[in-house]
Coordinates of C-alpha atoms and ligand atoms in Angstrom, one line a residue:
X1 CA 12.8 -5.4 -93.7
X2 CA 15.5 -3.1 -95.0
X3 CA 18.3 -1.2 -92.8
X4 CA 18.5 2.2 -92.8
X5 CA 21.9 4.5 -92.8
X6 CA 22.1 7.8 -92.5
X7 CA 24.4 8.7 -95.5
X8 CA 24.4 12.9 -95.8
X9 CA 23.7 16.0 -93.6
X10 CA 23.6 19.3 -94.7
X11 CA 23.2 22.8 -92.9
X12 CA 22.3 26.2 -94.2
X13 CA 23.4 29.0 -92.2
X14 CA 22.5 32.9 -92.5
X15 CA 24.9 35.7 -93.2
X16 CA 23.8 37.7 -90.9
X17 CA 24.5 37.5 -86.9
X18 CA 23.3 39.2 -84.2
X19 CA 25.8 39.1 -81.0
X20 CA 23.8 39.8 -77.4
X21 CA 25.5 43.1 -76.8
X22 CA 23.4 44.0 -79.9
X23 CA 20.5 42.1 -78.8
X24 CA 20.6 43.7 -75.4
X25 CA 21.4 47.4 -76.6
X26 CA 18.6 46.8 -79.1
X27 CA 16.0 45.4 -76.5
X28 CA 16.9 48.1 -74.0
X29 CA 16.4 51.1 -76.0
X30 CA 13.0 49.3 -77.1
X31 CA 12.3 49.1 -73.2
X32 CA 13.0 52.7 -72.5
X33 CA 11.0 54.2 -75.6
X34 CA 7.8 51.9 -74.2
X35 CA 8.3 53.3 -70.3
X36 CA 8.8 57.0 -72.2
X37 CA 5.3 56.0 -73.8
X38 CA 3.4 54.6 -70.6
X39 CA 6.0 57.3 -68.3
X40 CA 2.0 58.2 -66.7
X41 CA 0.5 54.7 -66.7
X42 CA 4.1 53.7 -64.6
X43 CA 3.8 56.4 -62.2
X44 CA 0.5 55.9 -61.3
X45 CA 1.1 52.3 -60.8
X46 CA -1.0 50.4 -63.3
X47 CA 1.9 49.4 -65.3
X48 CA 5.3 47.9 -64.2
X49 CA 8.7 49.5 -66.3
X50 CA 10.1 47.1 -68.5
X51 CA 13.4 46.1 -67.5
X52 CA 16.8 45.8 -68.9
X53 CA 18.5 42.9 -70.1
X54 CA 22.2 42.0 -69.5
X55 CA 24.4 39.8 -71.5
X56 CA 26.0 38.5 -68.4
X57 CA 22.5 37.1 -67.7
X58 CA 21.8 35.5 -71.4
X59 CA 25.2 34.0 -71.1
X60 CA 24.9 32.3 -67.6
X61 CA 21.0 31.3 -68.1
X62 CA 21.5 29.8 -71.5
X63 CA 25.2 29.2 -72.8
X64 CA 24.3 31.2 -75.6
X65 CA 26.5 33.9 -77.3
X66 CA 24.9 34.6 -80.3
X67 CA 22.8 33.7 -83.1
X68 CA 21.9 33.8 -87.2
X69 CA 18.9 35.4 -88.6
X70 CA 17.3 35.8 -92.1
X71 CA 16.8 39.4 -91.0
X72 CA 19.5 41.2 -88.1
X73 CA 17.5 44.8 -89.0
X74 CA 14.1 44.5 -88.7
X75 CA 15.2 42.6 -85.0
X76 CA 17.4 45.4 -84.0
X77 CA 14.8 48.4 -84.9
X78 CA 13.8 49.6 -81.3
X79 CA 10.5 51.0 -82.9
X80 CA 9.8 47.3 -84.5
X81 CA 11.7 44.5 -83.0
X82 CA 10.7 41.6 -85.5
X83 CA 12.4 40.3 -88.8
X84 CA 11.7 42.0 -92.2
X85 CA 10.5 39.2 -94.3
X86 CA 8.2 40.9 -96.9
X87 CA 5.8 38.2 -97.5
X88 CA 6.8 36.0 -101.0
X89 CA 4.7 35.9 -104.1
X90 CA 3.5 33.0 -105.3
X91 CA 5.1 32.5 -107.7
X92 CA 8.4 32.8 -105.9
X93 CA 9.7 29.9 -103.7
X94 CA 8.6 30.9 -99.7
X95 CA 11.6 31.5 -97.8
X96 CA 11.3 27.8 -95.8
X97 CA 11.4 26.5 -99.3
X98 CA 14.7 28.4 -99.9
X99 CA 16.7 27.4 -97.6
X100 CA 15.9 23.9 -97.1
X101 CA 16.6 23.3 -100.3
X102 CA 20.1 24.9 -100.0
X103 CA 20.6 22.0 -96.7
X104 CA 18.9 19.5 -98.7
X105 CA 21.7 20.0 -101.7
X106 CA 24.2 19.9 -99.6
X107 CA 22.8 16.6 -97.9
X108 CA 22.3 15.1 -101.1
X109 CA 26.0 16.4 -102.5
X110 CA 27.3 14.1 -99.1
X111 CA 25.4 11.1 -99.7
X112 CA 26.5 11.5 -103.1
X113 CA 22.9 10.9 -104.2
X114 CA 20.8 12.6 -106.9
X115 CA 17.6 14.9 -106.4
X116 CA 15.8 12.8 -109.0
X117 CA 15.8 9.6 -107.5
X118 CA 14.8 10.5 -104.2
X119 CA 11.5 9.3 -103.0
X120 CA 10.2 11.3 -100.1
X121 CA 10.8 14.5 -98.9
X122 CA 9.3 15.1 -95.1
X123 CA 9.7 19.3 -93.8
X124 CA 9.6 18.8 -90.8
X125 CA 10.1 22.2 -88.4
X126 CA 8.3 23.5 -85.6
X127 CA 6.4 26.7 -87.6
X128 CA 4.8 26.7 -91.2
X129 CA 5.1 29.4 -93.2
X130 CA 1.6 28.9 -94.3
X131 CA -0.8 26.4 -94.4
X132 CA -0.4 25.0 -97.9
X133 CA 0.7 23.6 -100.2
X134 CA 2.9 21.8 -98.2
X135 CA 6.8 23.4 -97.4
X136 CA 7.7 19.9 -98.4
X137 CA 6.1 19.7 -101.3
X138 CA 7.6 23.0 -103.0
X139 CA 11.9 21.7 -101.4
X140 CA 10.3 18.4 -103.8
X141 CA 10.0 20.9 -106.9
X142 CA 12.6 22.8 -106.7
X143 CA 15.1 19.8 -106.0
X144 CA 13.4 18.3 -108.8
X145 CA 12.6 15.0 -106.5
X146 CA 10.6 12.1 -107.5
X147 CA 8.2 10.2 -104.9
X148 CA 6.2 12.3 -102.6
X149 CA 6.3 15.1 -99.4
X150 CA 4.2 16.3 -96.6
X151 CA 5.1 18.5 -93.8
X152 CA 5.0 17.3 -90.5
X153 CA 5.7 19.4 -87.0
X154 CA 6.5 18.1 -83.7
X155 CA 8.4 21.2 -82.5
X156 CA 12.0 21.1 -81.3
X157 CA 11.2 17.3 -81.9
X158 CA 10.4 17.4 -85.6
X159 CA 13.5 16.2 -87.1
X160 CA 13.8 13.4 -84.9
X161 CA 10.6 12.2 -85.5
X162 CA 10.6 13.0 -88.9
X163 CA 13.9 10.6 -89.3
X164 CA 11.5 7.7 -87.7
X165 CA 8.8 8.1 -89.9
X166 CA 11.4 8.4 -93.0
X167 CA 13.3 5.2 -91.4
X168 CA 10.3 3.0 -90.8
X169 CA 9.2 4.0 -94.6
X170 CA 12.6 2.6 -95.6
X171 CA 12.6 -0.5 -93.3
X172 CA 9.1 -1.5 -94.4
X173 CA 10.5 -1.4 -98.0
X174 CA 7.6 1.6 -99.4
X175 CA 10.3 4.1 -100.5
X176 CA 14.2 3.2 -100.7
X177 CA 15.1 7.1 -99.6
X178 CA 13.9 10.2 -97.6
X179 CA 15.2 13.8 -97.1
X180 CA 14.3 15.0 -93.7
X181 CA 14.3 18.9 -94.0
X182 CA 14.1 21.5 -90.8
X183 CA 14.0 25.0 -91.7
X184 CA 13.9 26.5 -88.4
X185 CA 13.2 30.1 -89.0
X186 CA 12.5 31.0 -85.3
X187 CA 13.2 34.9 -85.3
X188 CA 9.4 35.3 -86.7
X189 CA 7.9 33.3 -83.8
X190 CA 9.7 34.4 -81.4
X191 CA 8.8 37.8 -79.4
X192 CA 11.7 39.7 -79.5
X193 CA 10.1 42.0 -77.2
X194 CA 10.0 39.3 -74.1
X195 CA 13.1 40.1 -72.0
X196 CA 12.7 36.7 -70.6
X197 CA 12.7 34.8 -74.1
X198 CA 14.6 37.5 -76.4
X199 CA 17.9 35.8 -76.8
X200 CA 16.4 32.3 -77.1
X201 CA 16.4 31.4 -80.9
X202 CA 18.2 31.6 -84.2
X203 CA 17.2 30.7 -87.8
X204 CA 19.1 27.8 -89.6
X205 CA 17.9 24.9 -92.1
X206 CA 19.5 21.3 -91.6
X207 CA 18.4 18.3 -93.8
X208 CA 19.2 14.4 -93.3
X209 CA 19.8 12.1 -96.1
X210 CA 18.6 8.4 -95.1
X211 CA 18.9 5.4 -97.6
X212 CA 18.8 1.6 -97.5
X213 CA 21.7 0.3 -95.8
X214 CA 22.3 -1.8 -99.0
X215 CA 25.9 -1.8 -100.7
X216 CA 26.8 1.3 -99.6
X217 CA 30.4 2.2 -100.2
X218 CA 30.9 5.7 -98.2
X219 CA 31.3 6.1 -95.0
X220 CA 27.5 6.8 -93.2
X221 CA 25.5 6.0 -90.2
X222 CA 23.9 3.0 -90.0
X223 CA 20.6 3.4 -87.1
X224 CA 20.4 1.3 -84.6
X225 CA 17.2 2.2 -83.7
X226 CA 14.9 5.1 -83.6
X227 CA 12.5 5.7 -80.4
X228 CA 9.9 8.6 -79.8
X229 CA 7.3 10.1 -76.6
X230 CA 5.2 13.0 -76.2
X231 CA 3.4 13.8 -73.0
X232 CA 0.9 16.6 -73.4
X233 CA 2.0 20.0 -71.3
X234 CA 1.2 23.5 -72.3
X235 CA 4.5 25.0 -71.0
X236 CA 6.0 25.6 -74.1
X237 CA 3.0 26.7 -76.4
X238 CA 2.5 29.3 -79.3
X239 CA -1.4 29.7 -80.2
X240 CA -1.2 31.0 -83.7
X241 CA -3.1 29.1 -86.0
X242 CA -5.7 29.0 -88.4
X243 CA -8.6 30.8 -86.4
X244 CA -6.1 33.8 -86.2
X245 CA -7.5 36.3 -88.0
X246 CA -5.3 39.6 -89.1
X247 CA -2.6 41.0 -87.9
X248 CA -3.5 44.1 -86.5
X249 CA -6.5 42.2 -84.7
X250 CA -4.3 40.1 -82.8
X251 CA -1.0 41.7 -82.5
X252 CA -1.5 42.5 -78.5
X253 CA -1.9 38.7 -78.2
X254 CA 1.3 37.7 -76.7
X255 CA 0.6 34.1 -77.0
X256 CA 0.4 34.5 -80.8
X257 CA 4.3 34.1 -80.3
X258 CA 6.6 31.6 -78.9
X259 CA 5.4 31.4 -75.0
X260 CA 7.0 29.0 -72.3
X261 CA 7.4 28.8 -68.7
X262 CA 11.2 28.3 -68.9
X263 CA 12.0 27.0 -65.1
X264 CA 9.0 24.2 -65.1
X265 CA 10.2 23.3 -68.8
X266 CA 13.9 22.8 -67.1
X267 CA 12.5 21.0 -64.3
X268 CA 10.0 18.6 -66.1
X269 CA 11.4 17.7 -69.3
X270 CA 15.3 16.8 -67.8
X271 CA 13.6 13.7 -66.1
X272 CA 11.7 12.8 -69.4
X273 CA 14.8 12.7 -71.4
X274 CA 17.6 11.1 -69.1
X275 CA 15.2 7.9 -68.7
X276 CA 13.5 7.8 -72.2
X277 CA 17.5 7.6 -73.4
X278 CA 18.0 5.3 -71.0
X279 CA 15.2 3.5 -72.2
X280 CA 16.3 3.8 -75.7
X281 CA 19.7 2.3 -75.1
X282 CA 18.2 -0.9 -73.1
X283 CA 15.7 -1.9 -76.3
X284 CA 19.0 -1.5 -78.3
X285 CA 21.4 -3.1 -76.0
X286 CA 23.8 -1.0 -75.9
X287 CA 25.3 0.9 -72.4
X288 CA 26.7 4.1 -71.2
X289 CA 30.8 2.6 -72.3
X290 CA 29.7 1.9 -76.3
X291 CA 28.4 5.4 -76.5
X292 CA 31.1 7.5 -77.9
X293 CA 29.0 11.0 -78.7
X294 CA 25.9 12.6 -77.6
X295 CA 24.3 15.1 -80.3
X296 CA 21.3 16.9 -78.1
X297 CA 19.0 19.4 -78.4
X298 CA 20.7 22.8 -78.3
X299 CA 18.0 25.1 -76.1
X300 CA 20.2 25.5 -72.8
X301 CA 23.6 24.4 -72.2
X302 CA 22.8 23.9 -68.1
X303 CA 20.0 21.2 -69.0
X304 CA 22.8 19.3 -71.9
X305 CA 25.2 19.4 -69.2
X306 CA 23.1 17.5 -67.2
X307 CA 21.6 15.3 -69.3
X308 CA 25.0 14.5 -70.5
X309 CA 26.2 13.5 -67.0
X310 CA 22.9 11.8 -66.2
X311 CA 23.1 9.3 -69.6
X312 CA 26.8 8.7 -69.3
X313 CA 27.2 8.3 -65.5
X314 CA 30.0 10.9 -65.3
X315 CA 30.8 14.4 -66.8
X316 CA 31.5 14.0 -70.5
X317 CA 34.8 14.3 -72.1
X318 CA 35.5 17.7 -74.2
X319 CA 33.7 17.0 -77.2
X320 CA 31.8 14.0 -76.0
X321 CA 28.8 16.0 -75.7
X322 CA 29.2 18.9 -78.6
X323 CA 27.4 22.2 -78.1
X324 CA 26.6 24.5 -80.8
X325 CA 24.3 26.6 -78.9
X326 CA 26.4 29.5 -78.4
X327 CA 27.2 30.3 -82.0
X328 CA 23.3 29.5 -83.2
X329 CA 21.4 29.6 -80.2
X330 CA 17.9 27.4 -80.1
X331 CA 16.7 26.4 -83.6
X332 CA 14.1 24.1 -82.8
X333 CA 14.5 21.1 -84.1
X334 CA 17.7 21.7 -86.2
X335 CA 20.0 21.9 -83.0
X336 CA 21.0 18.2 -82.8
X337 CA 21.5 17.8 -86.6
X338 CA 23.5 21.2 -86.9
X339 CA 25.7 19.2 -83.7
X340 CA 25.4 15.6 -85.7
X341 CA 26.3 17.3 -88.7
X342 CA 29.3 19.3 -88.1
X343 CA 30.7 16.7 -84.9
X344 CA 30.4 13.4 -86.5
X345 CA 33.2 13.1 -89.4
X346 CA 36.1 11.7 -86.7
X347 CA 34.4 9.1 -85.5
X348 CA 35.6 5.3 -86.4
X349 CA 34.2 2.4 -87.9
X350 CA 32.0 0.7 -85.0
X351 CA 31.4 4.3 -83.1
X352 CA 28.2 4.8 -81.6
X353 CA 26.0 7.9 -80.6
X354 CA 22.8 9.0 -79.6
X355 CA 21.1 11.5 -81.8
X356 CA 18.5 13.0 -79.2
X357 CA 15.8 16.3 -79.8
X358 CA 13.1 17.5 -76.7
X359 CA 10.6 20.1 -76.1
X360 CA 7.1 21.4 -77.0
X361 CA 4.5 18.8 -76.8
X362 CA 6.4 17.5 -74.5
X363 CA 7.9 15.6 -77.1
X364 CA 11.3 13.6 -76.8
X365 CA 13.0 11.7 -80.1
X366 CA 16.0 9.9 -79.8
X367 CA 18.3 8.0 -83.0
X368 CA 20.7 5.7 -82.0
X369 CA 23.6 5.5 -85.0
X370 CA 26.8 3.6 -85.2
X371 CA 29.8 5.0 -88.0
X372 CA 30.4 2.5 -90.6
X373 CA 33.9 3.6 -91.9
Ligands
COA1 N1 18.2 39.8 -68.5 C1 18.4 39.9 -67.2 N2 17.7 39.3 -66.3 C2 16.7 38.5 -66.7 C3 16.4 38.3 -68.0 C4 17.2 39.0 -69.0 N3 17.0 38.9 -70.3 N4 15.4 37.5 -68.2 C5 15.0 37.1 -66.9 N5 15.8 37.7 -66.0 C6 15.7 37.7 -64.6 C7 14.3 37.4 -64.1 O1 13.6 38.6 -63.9 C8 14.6 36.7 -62.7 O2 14.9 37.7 -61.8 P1 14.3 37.5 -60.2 O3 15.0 36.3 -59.7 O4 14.8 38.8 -59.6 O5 12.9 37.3 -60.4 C9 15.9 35.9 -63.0 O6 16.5 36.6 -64.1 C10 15.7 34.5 -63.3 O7 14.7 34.3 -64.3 P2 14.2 32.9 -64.9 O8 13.3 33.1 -66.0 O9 13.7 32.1 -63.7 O10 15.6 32.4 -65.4 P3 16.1 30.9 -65.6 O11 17.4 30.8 -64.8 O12 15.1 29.9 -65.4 O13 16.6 30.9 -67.1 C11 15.7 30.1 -69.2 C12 15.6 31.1 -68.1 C13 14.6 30.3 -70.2 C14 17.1 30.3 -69.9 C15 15.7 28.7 -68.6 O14 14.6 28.6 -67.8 C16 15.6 27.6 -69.7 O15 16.5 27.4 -70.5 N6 14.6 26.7 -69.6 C17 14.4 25.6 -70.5 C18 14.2 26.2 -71.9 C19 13.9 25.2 -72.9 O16 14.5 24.2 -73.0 N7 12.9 25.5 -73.7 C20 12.5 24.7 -74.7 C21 12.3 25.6 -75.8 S1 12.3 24.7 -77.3

């Protein structure tokens, strides 16, 4: 049996940023064009008006303040609220491919390792661009990577999970590496139309670099231990899949989008996470005092804040607990590796944390990581 480290993170972010007031003007005027178009339908009562959305109330609900696309105007087009992503050739790399190879570089360029000598790559997001070849297969060509890749999804859990399934390869001594890539592009799952899920996610790309904990001279992140659960619920569900036919058939199908029941999601998964990390830290032995950072799923700064309190016993320290959610927003299962990533340099030799991802499935993934200077 081998340990594993964690020795390189990388994150690609978009250019392009849309703020709520530009969300909100954007959804509004989308909302008063459709009651301007069912103005009969509304008066007679068959339909309800579509509301207006406030920034006070994305701010409060969420913590969020804005996010980064691929695409800010096909989102912002009243008449078509959805991302402009023309659909690649095949011969050109798919847009997943694109920028997890940019986060996979710049893991690799950490770690200090080289493209050709690692051994598995794992894309693991919560949405495929298609249904194959694997995403994970192309980030392999295009790094020019030995070994082997598969795509694997597990929702906002995928990276966690994909950083067990890379560790345990590593431990059992089948491959001495593993990229674990998340291209998150959410903004073309997500209906932008929804007033009650509009301001929920933002596109980004993380990777993870994980090697043998063997001779390593940098500093890195040696796990501790890796732990995942997934309880079957349907409150966070998206239905598009392979017996979706065209576009046009379908595009009334609301559940062809992201879908969730938002309150019961807050209510149900908070439980599941505070004891599966408590569980977590009891198989490792370690308590609430040794841990010195919490890197959490970024979908809603009310449930880290009380996850947070629940794991450590008391209300974390400013930057115990780092949030990244109001500059990104929800990226699946990139928000705790975009926290990890860009909150993890200061700590000392012998620091520990708790890497920990939640949501569709249920699913819950937790990596436990101490810094070795
Ligand atoms: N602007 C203004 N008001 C809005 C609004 C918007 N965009 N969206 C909803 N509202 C209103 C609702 O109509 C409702 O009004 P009412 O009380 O008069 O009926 C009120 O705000 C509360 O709506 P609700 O949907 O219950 O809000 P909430 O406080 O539960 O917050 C979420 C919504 C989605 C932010 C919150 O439930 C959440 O974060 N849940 C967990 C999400 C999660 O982790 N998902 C995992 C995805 S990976």
């Amino acid at each position: 049996m081998h340990n594993v480290a964690i020795t390189g993170t990388g994150v690609f972010t978009p250019s392009q940023i849309i703020t709520n007031d530009e969300l909100v003007v954007a959804f509004n005027a989308y909302a008063d064009r459709w009651n301007a178009e069912h103005a009969d339908a509304i008066a007679a009562g068959d339909v309800e008006p579509k509301a207006h959305s406030s920034t006070e109330f994305i701010v409060a609900a969420s913590g969020i303040e804005r996010r980064y696309v691929l695409d800010k105007e096909g989102v912002l087009d009243p008449a078509r609220m959805f991302p402009k992503l023309a659909a690649r050739p095949d011969d050109a790399p798919g847009y997943m491919a694109e920028i997890g190879v940019d986060a996979a570089r710049k893991a690799l360029g950490q770690a200090g390792g080289k493209a050709e000598d690692v051994d598995l790559v794992i894309c693991a997001a919560s949405n495929m661009e298609r249904a194959y070849p694997a995403i994970g297969v192309e980030i392999q060509q295009l790094l020019g990577a030995g070994g082997f890749a598969f795509d694997m999804n597990v929702a906002c859990s995928s990276a966690t999970f994909g950083i067990q399934t890379a560790a345990d390869m590593i431990r059992s001594g089948s491959i001495r590496n593993a990229l674990v890539v998340n291209p998150e592009i959410c903004s073309a799952h997500l209906e932008w139309r929804d007033r009650d899920c509009h301001f929920i996610f933002g596109d980004v790309a993380t990777a993870t670099y994980l090697e043998r904990d063997e001779g390593l001279t940098t500093p890195h992140f040696k796990i501790l231990g890796t732990k995942c659960a997934t309880q079957f619920s349907n409150n966070i569900r998206n239905n598009n899949g392979y017996l979706r036919r065209t576009h046009d058939q379908m595009e009334d199908r609301r559940d062809m989008q992201f879908m969730q029941n938002g309150r019961k999601v807050f209510k149900e998964v908070l439980p599941l996470v505070s004891q599966h990390i408590a569980d977590h830290m009891a198989d490792t032995g370690i308590t609430a005092d040794d841990l010195r950072r919490l890197w959490l799923h970024q979908a809603n700064k009310t449930m880290n804040d009380y996850i947070g309190k629940k794991v450590l016993g008391r209300t974390p320290e400013p930057g115990e607990q780092p949030n990244i959610l109001q500059d990104y927003a929800n990226t699946s299962s990139a928000g705790s590796i975009i926290s990890f990533s860009k909150y993890s340099d200061d700590l000392q030799d012998g620091d520990k944390g708790i890497i920990c991802s939640f949501g569709a499935g249920y699913s819950v993934g937790s990596v436990i990581v101490e810094r070795r200077a």
